[in-house]
Tab-separated table of C-alpha atoms and ligand atoms in Angstrom:
chain	number	residue	atom	x	y	z
L	782	MET	CA	96.408	87.479	119.206
L	783	ILE	CA	93.554	89.204	117.386
L	784	ASP	CA	94.196	90.479	113.871
L	785	ALA	CA	93.012	94.105	114.041
L	786	LYS	CA	92.191	94.453	110.329
L	787	THR	CA	90.040	91.308	110.185
L	788	PHE	CA	88.381	92.218	113.479
L	789	VAL	CA	87.486	95.763	112.410
L	790	GLU	CA	86.184	94.672	109.003
L	791	GLU	CA	84.016	91.933	110.497
L	792	CYS	CA	82.732	94.151	113.294
L	793	ILE	CA	81.620	96.933	110.927
L	794	GLU	CA	80.176	94.514	108.353
L	795	LYS	CA	78.177	92.790	111.097
L	796	LYS	CA	76.573	96.047	112.220
L	797	LYS	CA	76.438	97.795	108.865
L	798	GLU	CA	72.641	97.766	108.509
L	799	GLU	CA	72.341	99.570	111.832
L	800	PHE	CA	74.892	102.209	110.779
L	801	ILE	CA	73.209	102.722	107.402
L	802	GLU	CA	69.878	103.234	109.189
L	803	VAL	CA	71.400	105.909	111.434
L	804	SER	CA	72.977	107.662	108.445
L	805	ALA	CA	69.671	107.552	106.539
L	806	ALA	CA	67.773	109.008	109.511
L	807	VAL	CA	70.255	111.891	109.934
L	808	TRP	CA	70.018	112.432	106.156
L	809	GLU	CA	66.254	112.722	106.434
L	810	TYR	CA	66.334	115.076	109.461
L	811	ALA	CA	68.643	117.425	107.462
L	812	GLU	CA	68.956	119.879	110.343
L	813	GLY	CA	70.796	123.211	110.246
L	814	GLY	CA	73.811	124.347	112.277
L	815	TYR	CA	73.235	124.346	116.077
L	816	GLN	CA	69.699	123.051	115.403
L	817	GLU	CA	70.675	119.385	114.975
L	818	TYR	CA	68.512	118.215	117.910
L	819	LYS	CA	67.069	115.046	116.379
L	820	SER	CA	70.368	114.033	114.736
L	821	ALA	CA	72.356	114.578	117.944
L	822	ASP	CA	69.754	112.696	119.977
L	823	LEU	CA	69.824	109.694	117.642
L	824	LEU	CA	73.626	109.564	117.650
L	825	CYS	CA	73.662	109.865	121.476
L	826	ARG	CA	71.120	107.059	121.861
L	827	THR	CA	73.077	104.848	119.466
L	828	LEU	CA	76.280	105.463	121.452
L	829	GLU	CA	74.487	104.631	124.719
L	830	LYS	CA	73.152	101.429	123.222
L	831	GLU	CA	76.724	100.512	122.249
L	832	GLY	CA	77.926	101.011	125.825
L	833	PHE	CA	79.374	104.525	125.644
L	834	ALA	CA	78.914	107.010	128.520
L	835	VAL	CA	77.318	110.045	126.871
L	836	THR	CA	77.624	113.682	128.003
L	837	ARG	CA	75.256	116.055	126.239
L	838	ASN	CA	75.317	119.855	126.030
L	839	LEU	CA	79.093	119.938	125.762
L	840	ALA	CA	80.867	123.345	125.911
L	841	ASP	CA	77.445	124.894	126.584
L	842	ILE	CA	76.255	124.024	123.062
L	843	GLU	CA	72.958	122.127	123.043
L	844	THR	CA	73.789	119.848	120.106
L	845	ALA	CA	77.423	119.171	121.061
L	846	PHE	CA	78.116	115.930	122.927
L	847	LYS	CA	80.591	113.152	123.543
L	848	GLY	CA	80.411	109.397	124.036
L	849	VAL	CA	83.267	107.863	126.047
L	850	TRP	CA	84.289	104.225	126.402
L	851	GLY	CA	87.339	102.767	128.178
L	852	SER	CA	89.877	104.185	130.582
L	853	GLY	CA	93.354	105.671	130.602
L	854	HIS	CA	95.675	106.512	127.735
L	855	PRO	CA	96.035	106.409	124.816
L	856	VAL	CA	92.893	108.403	124.099
L	857	VAL	CA	91.591	108.612	120.544
L	858	GLY	CA	88.939	111.122	119.444
L	859	LEU	CA	86.638	110.746	116.430
L	860	LEU	CA	85.056	113.965	115.124
L	861	GLY	CA	81.466	113.435	113.957
L	862	GLU	CA	79.525	116.113	112.046
L	863	PHE	CA	75.820	116.058	111.179
L	864	ASP	CA	74.677	119.508	109.951
L	865	SER	CA	73.010	120.050	106.576
L	866	LEU	CA	72.875	122.891	104.019
L	867	PRO	CA	69.961	125.087	102.900
L	868	GLY	CA	68.329	124.554	99.504
L	869	LEU	CA	69.977	121.195	98.749
L	870	SER	CA	67.095	118.822	99.413
L	871	GLN	CA	67.014	115.883	96.989
L	872	LYS	CA	65.340	112.468	96.834
L	873	ALA	CA	67.557	109.553	97.852
L	874	GLY	CA	69.474	107.978	94.968
L	875	CYS	CA	67.684	110.134	92.388
L	876	PRO	CA	70.013	111.461	89.620
L	877	VAL	CA	67.501	114.034	88.317
L	878	HIS	CA	67.003	117.214	90.359
L	879	ASP	CA	63.895	116.451	92.424
L	880	PRO	CA	63.867	117.902	95.958
L	881	LEU	CA	62.404	115.769	98.750
L	882	VAL	CA	61.188	119.044	100.278
L	883	GLU	CA	60.820	121.968	97.852
L	884	GLY	CA	63.423	124.588	98.861
L	885	GLY	CA	64.335	122.466	101.883
L	886	ARG	CA	67.630	121.602	103.493
L	887	GLY	CA	69.717	118.634	102.408
L	888	HIS	CA	72.945	116.854	103.263
L	889	GLY	CA	74.763	118.399	100.301
L	890	CYS	CA	78.112	117.937	102.057
L	891	GLY	CA	77.423	114.365	103.192
L	892	HIS	CA	77.666	115.045	106.934
L	893	ASN	CA	75.043	112.367	107.641
L	894	MET	CA	77.674	109.843	106.511
L	895	LEU	CA	80.499	111.747	108.197
L	896	GLY	CA	78.832	111.623	111.615
L	897	THR	CA	77.728	108.019	111.282
L	898	GLY	CA	81.033	106.780	109.826
L	899	CYS	CA	82.901	108.171	112.837
L	900	LEU	CA	80.372	106.505	115.135
L	901	ALA	CA	80.906	103.156	113.391
L	902	ALA	CA	84.678	103.581	113.821
L	903	ALA	CA	84.274	104.388	117.522
L	904	VAL	CA	82.160	101.259	118.031
L	905	ALA	CA	84.710	99.047	116.238
L	906	ILE	CA	87.619	100.479	118.285
L	907	LYS	CA	85.668	99.864	121.493
L	908	GLU	CA	84.834	96.280	120.515
L	909	TYR	CA	88.477	95.612	119.648
L	910	LEU	CA	89.874	97.053	122.903
L	911	GLN	CA	87.293	95.048	124.808
L	912	ALA	CA	88.032	91.784	122.985
L	913	ALA	CA	91.816	92.240	123.150
L	914	GLY	CA	91.755	93.421	126.774
L	915	LYS	CA	93.869	96.434	125.830
L	916	PRO	CA	93.949	99.747	127.759
L	917	GLY	CA	92.829	103.008	126.238
L	918	THR	CA	89.850	105.276	125.709
L	919	VAL	CA	87.778	105.993	122.637
L	920	ILE	CA	85.735	109.196	122.483
L	921	TYR	CA	83.161	110.084	119.850
L	922	PHE	CA	82.675	113.857	119.691
L	923	GLY	CA	79.416	115.182	118.278
L	924	THR	CA	80.500	118.481	116.714
L	925	PRO	CA	77.673	120.679	115.407
L	926	ALA	CA	77.523	123.423	112.780
L	927	GLU	CA	80.664	122.644	110.777
L	928	GLU	CA	79.366	124.341	107.652
L	929	ILE	CA	79.205	127.899	108.840
L	930	GLY	CA	79.107	127.940	112.645
L	931	ALA	CA	82.493	126.323	113.408
L	932	GLY	CA	81.206	124.315	116.379
L	933	LYS	CA	84.593	122.686	116.963
L	934	THR	CA	86.291	126.074	117.408
L	935	PHE	CA	83.973	126.953	120.303
L	936	MET	CA	84.368	123.428	121.714
L	937	ALA	CA	88.171	123.657	121.466
L	938	ARG	CA	88.189	127.077	123.144
L	939	GLU	CA	86.156	125.648	126.041
L	940	GLY	CA	88.573	122.716	126.453
L	941	ALA	CA	86.162	120.011	125.243
L	942	PHE	CA	88.986	118.198	123.400
L	943	ASP	CA	91.611	118.478	126.146
L	944	GLY	CA	93.247	115.231	127.232
L	945	VAL	CA	92.794	113.485	123.879
L	946	ASP	CA	96.063	112.118	122.435
L	947	PHE	CA	95.093	112.161	118.751
L	948	PHE	CA	92.125	112.562	116.432
L	949	TYR	CA	90.957	110.878	113.271
L	950	THR	CA	88.062	111.928	111.098
L	951	TRP	CA	87.048	111.850	107.446
L	952	HIS	CA	85.020	113.667	104.844
L	953	PRO	CA	82.828	112.247	102.066
L	954	GLY	CA	84.241	112.963	98.600
L	955	VAL	CA	84.902	111.454	95.189
L	956	THR	CA	88.284	109.844	95.995
L	957	ASN	CA	89.667	107.308	98.450
L	958	GLU	CA	92.795	108.747	100.032
L	959	VAL	CA	94.432	110.589	102.868
L	960	ALA	CA	95.228	113.799	101.036
L	961	ASN	CA	98.194	115.969	101.828
L	962	CYS	CA	96.235	119.185	101.770
L	963	HIS	CA	96.306	122.507	103.552
L	964	MET	CA	92.820	123.892	104.101
L	965	VAL	CA	92.647	127.607	104.701
L	966	ALA	CA	91.652	129.617	107.793
L	967	ASN	CA	88.331	131.422	107.666
L	968	TYR	CA	86.414	134.181	109.487
L	969	SER	CA	82.694	134.740	109.194
L	970	ARG	CA	82.133	138.379	110.075
L	971	ILE	CA	78.956	140.457	110.268
L	972	TYR	CA	78.881	144.201	109.514
L	973	ARG	CA	75.786	146.096	110.685
L	974	PHE	CA	75.079	149.645	109.513
L	975	LYS	CA	72.756	152.053	111.344
L	976	GLY	CA	71.456	155.109	109.466
L	977	VAL	CA	68.530	157.543	109.634
L	978	THR	CA	65.201	156.959	107.918
L	979	ALA	CA	63.360	159.630	105.914
L	980	HIS	CA	60.846	160.063	103.086
L	981	ALA	CA	62.976	159.212	100.075
L	982	GLY	CA	60.933	161.507	97.809
L	983	GLY	CA	59.848	164.349	100.123
L	984	ALA	CA	62.898	164.773	102.371
L	985	PRO	CA	65.863	162.685	101.151
L	986	HIS	CA	68.309	165.247	102.582
L	987	LEU	CA	67.194	164.188	106.056
L	988	GLY	CA	67.959	160.504	105.453
L	989	ARG	CA	71.258	158.667	105.883
L	990	SER	CA	71.125	155.329	104.091
L	991	ALA	CA	72.495	152.153	105.634
L	992	LEU	CA	71.915	150.362	102.326
L	993	ASP	CA	74.173	152.922	100.546
L	994	SER	CA	76.866	152.087	103.065
L	995	VAL	CA	76.723	148.348	102.409
L	996	GLU	CA	76.902	148.979	98.667
L	997	LEU	CA	79.880	151.317	99.062
L	998	MET	CA	81.558	148.759	101.290
L	999	ASN	CA	81.082	146.001	98.713
L	1000	VAL	CA	82.544	148.233	95.982
L	1001	GLY	CA	85.525	149.029	98.207
L	1002	VAL	CA	86.127	145.336	98.883
L	1003	ASN	CA	85.921	144.608	95.148
L	1004	TYR	CA	88.927	146.922	94.692
L	1005	LEU	CA	90.715	145.290	97.644
L	1006	ARG	CA	90.507	141.843	96.005
L	1007	GLU	CA	93.224	142.788	93.512
L	1008	HIS	CA	95.628	143.542	96.345
L	1009	VAL	CA	95.475	140.486	98.584
L	1010	ILE	CA	97.434	137.236	98.375
L	1011	GLN	CA	96.148	134.992	95.648
L	1012	GLU	CA	95.062	132.193	98.016
L	1013	ALA	CA	92.701	134.608	99.815
L	1014	ARG	CA	88.966	134.468	99.185
L	1015	ILE	CA	86.418	137.121	100.168
L	1016	HIS	CA	82.691	136.346	99.789
L	1017	TYR	CA	79.626	138.220	100.991
L	1018	ALA	CA	75.864	137.898	101.336
L	1019	TYR	CA	73.239	140.422	102.405
L	1020	LEU	CA	71.633	139.586	105.726
L	1021	ASP	CA	69.471	142.712	105.728
L	1022	ALA	CA	68.992	144.983	102.730
L	1023	GLY	CA	67.061	147.523	104.795
L	1024	GLY	CA	63.532	146.550	103.823
L	1025	THR	CA	61.451	146.422	100.657
L	1026	ALA	CA	60.261	150.018	100.289
L	1027	PRO	CA	62.421	152.127	97.924
L	1028	ASN	CA	60.637	155.270	99.093
L	1029	VAL	CA	61.847	154.846	102.679
L	1030	VAL	CA	65.508	155.656	103.283
L	1031	GLN	CA	66.909	152.446	104.754
L	1032	ASP	CA	68.130	153.079	108.291
L	1033	HIS	CA	69.379	149.515	108.836
L	1034	ALA	CA	71.354	147.050	106.721
L	1035	ALA	CA	73.731	144.185	107.364
L	1036	VAL	CA	76.142	142.085	105.347
L	1037	LYS	CA	77.984	138.890	106.208
L	1038	TYR	CA	81.519	138.425	104.905
L	1039	ILE	CA	83.450	135.174	104.784
L	1040	ILE	CA	87.182	135.806	104.512
L	1041	ARG	CA	89.680	133.001	103.847
L	1042	ALA	CA	93.495	132.842	103.818
L	1043	PRO	CA	96.045	130.056	104.452
L	1044	TYR	CA	96.951	131.303	107.973
L	1045	ILE	CA	95.182	133.235	110.715
L	1046	TRP	CA	97.823	135.998	110.704
L	1047	GLN	CA	97.101	136.639	107.004
L	1048	LEU	CA	93.392	136.618	107.737
L	1049	ASP	CA	93.859	139.180	110.519
L	1050	GLU	CA	95.689	141.507	108.147
L	1051	ILE	CA	93.015	141.281	105.409
L	1052	THR	CA	90.210	141.591	107.958
L	1053	ARG	CA	91.672	144.834	109.343
L	1054	ARG	CA	91.573	146.272	105.824
L	1055	ILE	CA	87.959	145.166	105.304
L	1056	ASP	CA	87.020	146.748	108.645
L	1057	ASN	CA	88.597	150.000	107.448
L	1058	ILE	CA	86.588	149.824	104.215
L	1059	ALA	CA	83.404	149.353	106.266
L	1060	LYS	CA	84.325	152.361	108.416
L	1061	GLY	CA	85.081	154.392	105.275
L	1062	ALA	CA	81.722	153.441	103.755
L	1063	ALA	CA	79.924	154.453	106.937
L	1064	LEU	CA	81.803	157.760	106.999
L	1065	MET	CA	80.831	158.456	103.371
L	1066	SER	CA	77.173	157.857	104.197
L	1067	GLY	CA	77.341	159.745	107.490
L	1068	ILE	CA	76.239	156.756	109.552
L	1069	GLU	CA	77.584	154.178	111.995
L	1070	VAL	CA	78.862	150.652	111.577
L	1071	SER	CA	79.569	147.873	114.063
L	1072	TYR	CA	81.129	144.504	113.346
L	1073	ALA	CA	82.015	141.217	114.996
L	1074	THR	CA	83.329	137.784	114.104
L	1075	GLU	CA	80.540	135.216	114.249
L	1076	SER	CA	82.673	132.107	113.700
L	1077	ALA	CA	86.287	131.297	112.895
L	1078	TYR	CA	88.260	128.352	111.535
L	1079	SER	CA	92.005	127.785	111.895
L	1080	ASN	CA	93.893	126.257	108.983
L	1081	TYR	CA	94.063	122.472	108.679
L	1082	ILE	CA	97.272	120.593	107.910
L	1083	PRO	CA	97.525	116.820	108.372
L	1084	ASN	CA	99.852	115.358	110.971
L	1085	GLU	CA	102.246	113.476	108.669
L	1086	VAL	CA	102.948	110.599	111.074
L	1087	LEU	CA	99.257	109.850	111.593
L	1088	ALA	CA	98.487	110.459	107.907
L	1089	LYS	CA	100.888	107.730	106.812
L	1090	VAL	CA	99.360	105.229	109.251
L	1091	MET	CA	95.860	106.104	108.073
L	1092	SER	CA	96.814	105.938	104.404
L	1093	GLU	CA	98.339	102.490	104.829
L	1094	ALA	CA	95.251	101.338	106.728
L	1095	MET	CA	93.001	102.499	103.888
L	1096	ILE	CA	95.204	100.849	101.255
L	1097	SER	CA	95.150	97.561	103.171
L	1098	ILE	CA	91.337	97.628	103.361
L	1099	GLY	CA	90.981	98.695	99.735
L	1100	ALA	CA	88.391	100.669	97.786
L	1101	PRO	CA	84.719	99.664	98.017
L	1102	GLU	CA	83.588	96.832	95.769
L	1103	TRP	CA	81.401	98.718	93.331
L	1104	THR	CA	78.752	96.737	91.473
L	1105	GLU	CA	77.416	97.304	87.954
L	1106	GLU	CA	74.359	98.986	89.532
L	1107	ASP	CA	76.617	101.375	91.494
L	1108	TYR	CA	78.473	102.326	88.308
L	1109	GLU	CA	75.204	102.821	86.405
L	1110	LEU	CA	73.818	105.125	89.075
L	1111	ALA	CA	77.133	107.006	89.341
L	1112	LYS	CA	77.155	107.516	85.556
L	1113	LYS	CA	73.683	109.076	85.723
L	1114	PHE	CA	74.807	111.462	88.483
L	1115	ALA	CA	78.016	112.256	86.532
L	1116	ASP	CA	75.879	113.089	83.476
L	1117	SER	CA	73.718	115.469	85.544
L	1118	VAL	CA	76.498	117.948	86.411
L	1119	SER	CA	77.583	121.053	84.497
L	1120	ASP	CA	80.132	120.977	81.661
L	1121	ASN	CA	82.664	122.680	83.945
L	1122	CYS	CA	82.284	119.900	86.518
L	1123	LYS	CA	82.619	117.306	83.746
L	1124	SER	CA	85.900	118.947	82.685
L	1125	ASP	CA	87.068	118.769	86.312
L	1126	ALA	CA	86.272	115.053	86.325
L	1127	VAL	CA	88.356	114.527	83.154
L	1128	ARG	CA	91.326	116.321	84.755
L	1129	LEU	CA	91.006	114.367	88.023
L	1130	ILE	CA	90.664	110.960	86.330
L	1131	THR	CA	93.576	111.668	83.957
L	1132	CYS	CA	95.791	112.723	86.841
L	1133	ARG	CA	94.756	109.775	89.031
L	1134	TYR	CA	94.544	106.922	86.516
L	1135	GLY	CA	96.457	108.128	83.435
L	1136	LYS	CA	95.014	108.969	80.026
L	1137	GLU	CA	94.666	105.338	78.995
L	1138	LYS	CA	91.950	104.697	81.604
L	1139	LEU	CA	90.018	107.922	80.971
L	1140	GLU	CA	87.325	106.412	78.764
L	1141	GLU	CA	86.749	103.476	81.134
L	1142	LYS	CA	86.499	105.662	84.252
L	1143	LEU	CA	84.195	108.182	82.590
L	1144	ASN	CA	81.813	105.266	82.029
L	1145	GLN	CA	82.385	103.839	85.510
L	1146	PRO	CA	82.917	107.089	87.411
L	1147	LEU	CA	83.602	105.762	90.917
L	1148	ASP	CA	87.052	105.639	92.510
L	1149	ASP	CA	88.120	101.978	92.640
L	1150	MET	CA	91.598	102.576	94.036
L	1151	VAL	CA	93.195	104.150	97.119
L	1152	ALA	CA	95.856	106.740	96.315
L	1153	PRO	CA	98.790	106.688	98.770
L	1154	TYR	CA	99.597	109.697	100.970
L	1155	ASP	CA	102.094	111.901	99.158
L	1156	PRO	CA	104.364	113.642	101.680
L	1157	ASP	CA	106.175	115.624	98.983
L	1158	HIS	CA	103.289	117.582	97.511
L	1159	ARG	CA	100.969	119.596	99.710
L	1160	LEU	CA	97.983	121.138	97.950
L	1161	ILE	CA	96.470	124.374	99.211
L	1162	LEU	CA	92.701	123.954	99.076
L	1163	THR	CA	90.698	127.148	99.416
L	1164	GLY	CA	87.976	125.500	101.456
L	1165	SER	CA	87.981	125.500	105.266
L	1166	THR	CA	87.088	123.146	108.103
L	1167	ASP	CA	86.921	123.507	111.855
L	1168	VAL	CA	88.871	120.231	112.032
L	1169	GLY	CA	91.782	122.681	111.682
L	1170	ASP	CA	91.163	123.976	115.209
L	1171	VAL	CA	91.215	120.466	116.648
L	1172	GLY	CA	94.543	120.015	114.858
L	1173	TYR	CA	95.971	122.733	117.123
L	1174	VAL	CA	94.813	120.844	120.244
L	1175	ALA	CA	96.317	117.437	119.334
L	1176	PRO	CA	97.652	115.608	116.239
L	1177	THR	CA	94.761	115.251	113.772
L	1178	VAL	CA	94.139	113.744	110.339
L	1179	MET	CA	91.152	113.600	108.030
L	1180	ALA	CA	90.673	111.016	105.240
L	1181	SER	CA	88.451	111.132	102.175
L	1182	ALA	CA	86.342	108.208	100.971
L	1183	ALA	CA	84.394	108.086	97.720
L	1184	THR	CA	80.683	108.540	98.369
L	1185	ALA	CA	79.910	110.156	95.016
L	1186	ALA	CA	80.733	109.976	91.300
L	1187	PHE	CA	83.702	111.771	89.762
L	1188	GLY	CA	82.685	115.313	88.819
L	1189	THR	CA	80.128	115.670	91.631
L	1190	PRO	CA	80.560	119.232	92.888
L	1191	GLY	CA	80.787	120.036	96.605
L	1192	HIS	CA	77.652	121.410	98.262
L	1193	SER	CA	75.267	120.119	95.613
L	1194	TRP	CA	71.957	118.251	95.383
L	1195	GLN	CA	73.931	115.457	93.707
L	1196	ILE	CA	75.822	114.864	96.981
L	1197	THR	CA	72.523	114.781	98.877
L	1198	GLY	CA	71.133	112.237	96.405
L	1199	GLN	CA	74.158	109.932	96.502
L	1200	GLY	CA	74.576	110.337	100.279
L	1201	ASN	CA	71.623	108.069	100.921
L	1202	SER	CA	72.341	105.458	98.246
L	1203	PRO	CA	74.469	102.291	98.119
L	1204	ILE	CA	77.346	104.435	96.772
L	1205	GLY	CA	77.376	106.677	99.839
L	1206	HIS	CA	76.912	103.775	102.230
L	1207	LYS	CA	79.908	101.869	100.832
L	1208	GLY	CA	82.183	104.915	101.045
L	1209	MET	CA	81.050	105.521	104.625
L	1210	LEU	CA	81.875	101.944	105.654
L	1211	LEU	CA	85.353	102.178	104.077
L	1212	ALA	CA	86.002	105.395	106.037
L	1213	ALA	CA	84.789	103.764	109.263
L	1214	LYS	CA	87.040	100.710	108.833
L	1215	THR	CA	90.013	102.925	107.949
L	1216	MET	CA	89.608	105.178	110.997
L	1217	ALA	CA	89.144	102.204	113.322
L	1218	LEU	CA	92.151	100.256	112.024
L	1219	ALA	CA	94.449	103.311	111.976
L	1220	SER	CA	93.374	104.276	115.520
L	1221	ILE	CA	94.113	100.789	116.841
L	1222	GLN	CA	97.532	100.776	115.165
L	1223	VAL	CA	98.428	104.125	116.740
L	1224	MET	CA	97.113	103.034	120.150
L	1225	GLU	CA	99.180	99.844	120.040
L	1226	ASP	CA	102.480	101.510	119.095
L	1227	PRO	CA	103.717	104.128	121.603
L	1228	GLN	CA	106.484	105.164	119.193
L	1229	ILE	CA	103.987	106.246	116.518
L	1230	LEU	CA	102.116	108.380	119.013
L	1231	ALA	CA	105.363	109.869	120.369
L	1232	ASP	CA	106.460	110.753	116.817
L	1233	ALA	CA	103.050	112.256	116.011
L	1234	LYS	CA	103.202	114.375	119.167
L	1235	ALA	CA	106.768	115.515	118.439
L	1236	GLU	CA	105.629	116.689	114.996
L	1237	PHE	CA	102.615	118.411	116.540
L	1238	MET	CA	104.833	120.265	119.049
L	1239	LYS	CA	106.949	121.610	116.182
L	1240	LYS	CA	103.820	123.006	114.555
L	1241	ASN	CA	102.537	125.142	117.423
L	1242	ASN	CA	104.470	124.245	120.561
L	1243	GLY	CA	101.316	122.675	121.914
L	1244	VAL	CA	99.522	126.015	122.232
L	1245	TYR	CA	96.071	126.542	120.742
L	1246	ASP	CA	95.440	130.212	120.129
L	1247	CYS	CA	91.685	130.227	119.529
L	1248	PRO	CA	90.593	132.696	116.845
L	1249	MET	CA	87.238	133.222	118.634
L	1250	GLU	CA	87.337	135.737	121.456
L	1251	LYS	CA	86.630	134.456	124.968
L	1252	GLY	CA	83.126	135.320	126.036
L	1253	VAL	CA	81.592	135.244	122.537
L	1254	ALA	CA	79.143	132.352	122.761
L	1255	ALA	CA	78.392	129.971	119.895
L	1256	PRO	CA	75.241	131.180	118.093
L	1257	LYS	CA	71.995	129.325	118.868
L	1258	PHE	CA	71.084	129.340	115.219
L	1259	ILE	CA	73.027	130.047	112.076
L	1260	SER	CA	71.465	130.888	108.709
R	458	ZN	ZN1	81.553	119.167	104.767
């Protein structure tokens, strides 16, 4: 009988240079949402080389794909991401802000490691099933545009994940754990205003300004913020301010809103009120407005049964073995962040390790433990992920592995820098081993899977109500 833990650890260690190379290449490509052509191609070719049958252009999205190995049930899915963020370019391992490409994109959310870590897990599961002669199927899903395009939501709506029994994935972070967290639902919505142009000096009475409308809308939404549930978040950015000439009445303008709330039904209620504000602003300016949802994310909650298995798998593997060099580099990154982020690090370390270890961990700011899953305390995090939508198709859990120093803020150049350094690589390999071992344990115990499915059925009765309308295609490009 093969020991799954030893097998998975040896398998991933043996191939780790190959996985690190893939992660580094995706890091360097740093492609945007739905534009991840080179990253997707490299991941597809790596899967093919490892014996997976690859289907590209999944759900009619050019950079979505899957790699399948094995046959029959149980079927495990791994959810790989590989999109980058604008403006977060940074040289590898460099703790002083120094973009690789001035103003360029960077993996400031660590998705190069996310996508590659899931691939490494898929390979290890395949090797194990093959060596043990066990039935089952492992599927790596390439899921584009997580950051703002919600690729998984479109894929889920088109049935790309149907037939999978359960999913595991992970996200790079500053801690090693399977967190009991609720991540909120999210709509990205675009409001376009159409007015009438005129000479702003000579004949302003003939003009109807679209820019005025956007400004009135934003003021209206500022007043709304006081009267929504406290977990809600409403952010906006101008897509089109109507041009650069103040002496031409702006006849076009557009604004993108991102609206977050713990559940879709709360989001729908807030969104209706924002739509009314947009209509009111257009009425005040005497112009027209149109709006549509560009992407949508359902809320994420971990499947408790699968979370416990994954947490125990991570504890049994243990935190990465950090060297003195890793700690030195982490300390430099920790020193580079703002005072507010440093205060966050103090709070996190104190809560995780106790006050007595604060000094030591501030000097060696990398997580060297694995915190157990805590079923009694669920945190509401006001970030979102399209992993939530997959969680309405089948039982799903996401782990976190430390790929950055304590205090490193999300979506930052510091994440880009550490994401292609020994720190990031070690965290990625821990995540890969954890996902592989947990998947094998679930596949080998029908009772665990039955319990996970029973819990899933209680959550939504097995029905996925996609927040994206049928017929609205995934964008080809997302800014
Ligand atoms: Zn992310």
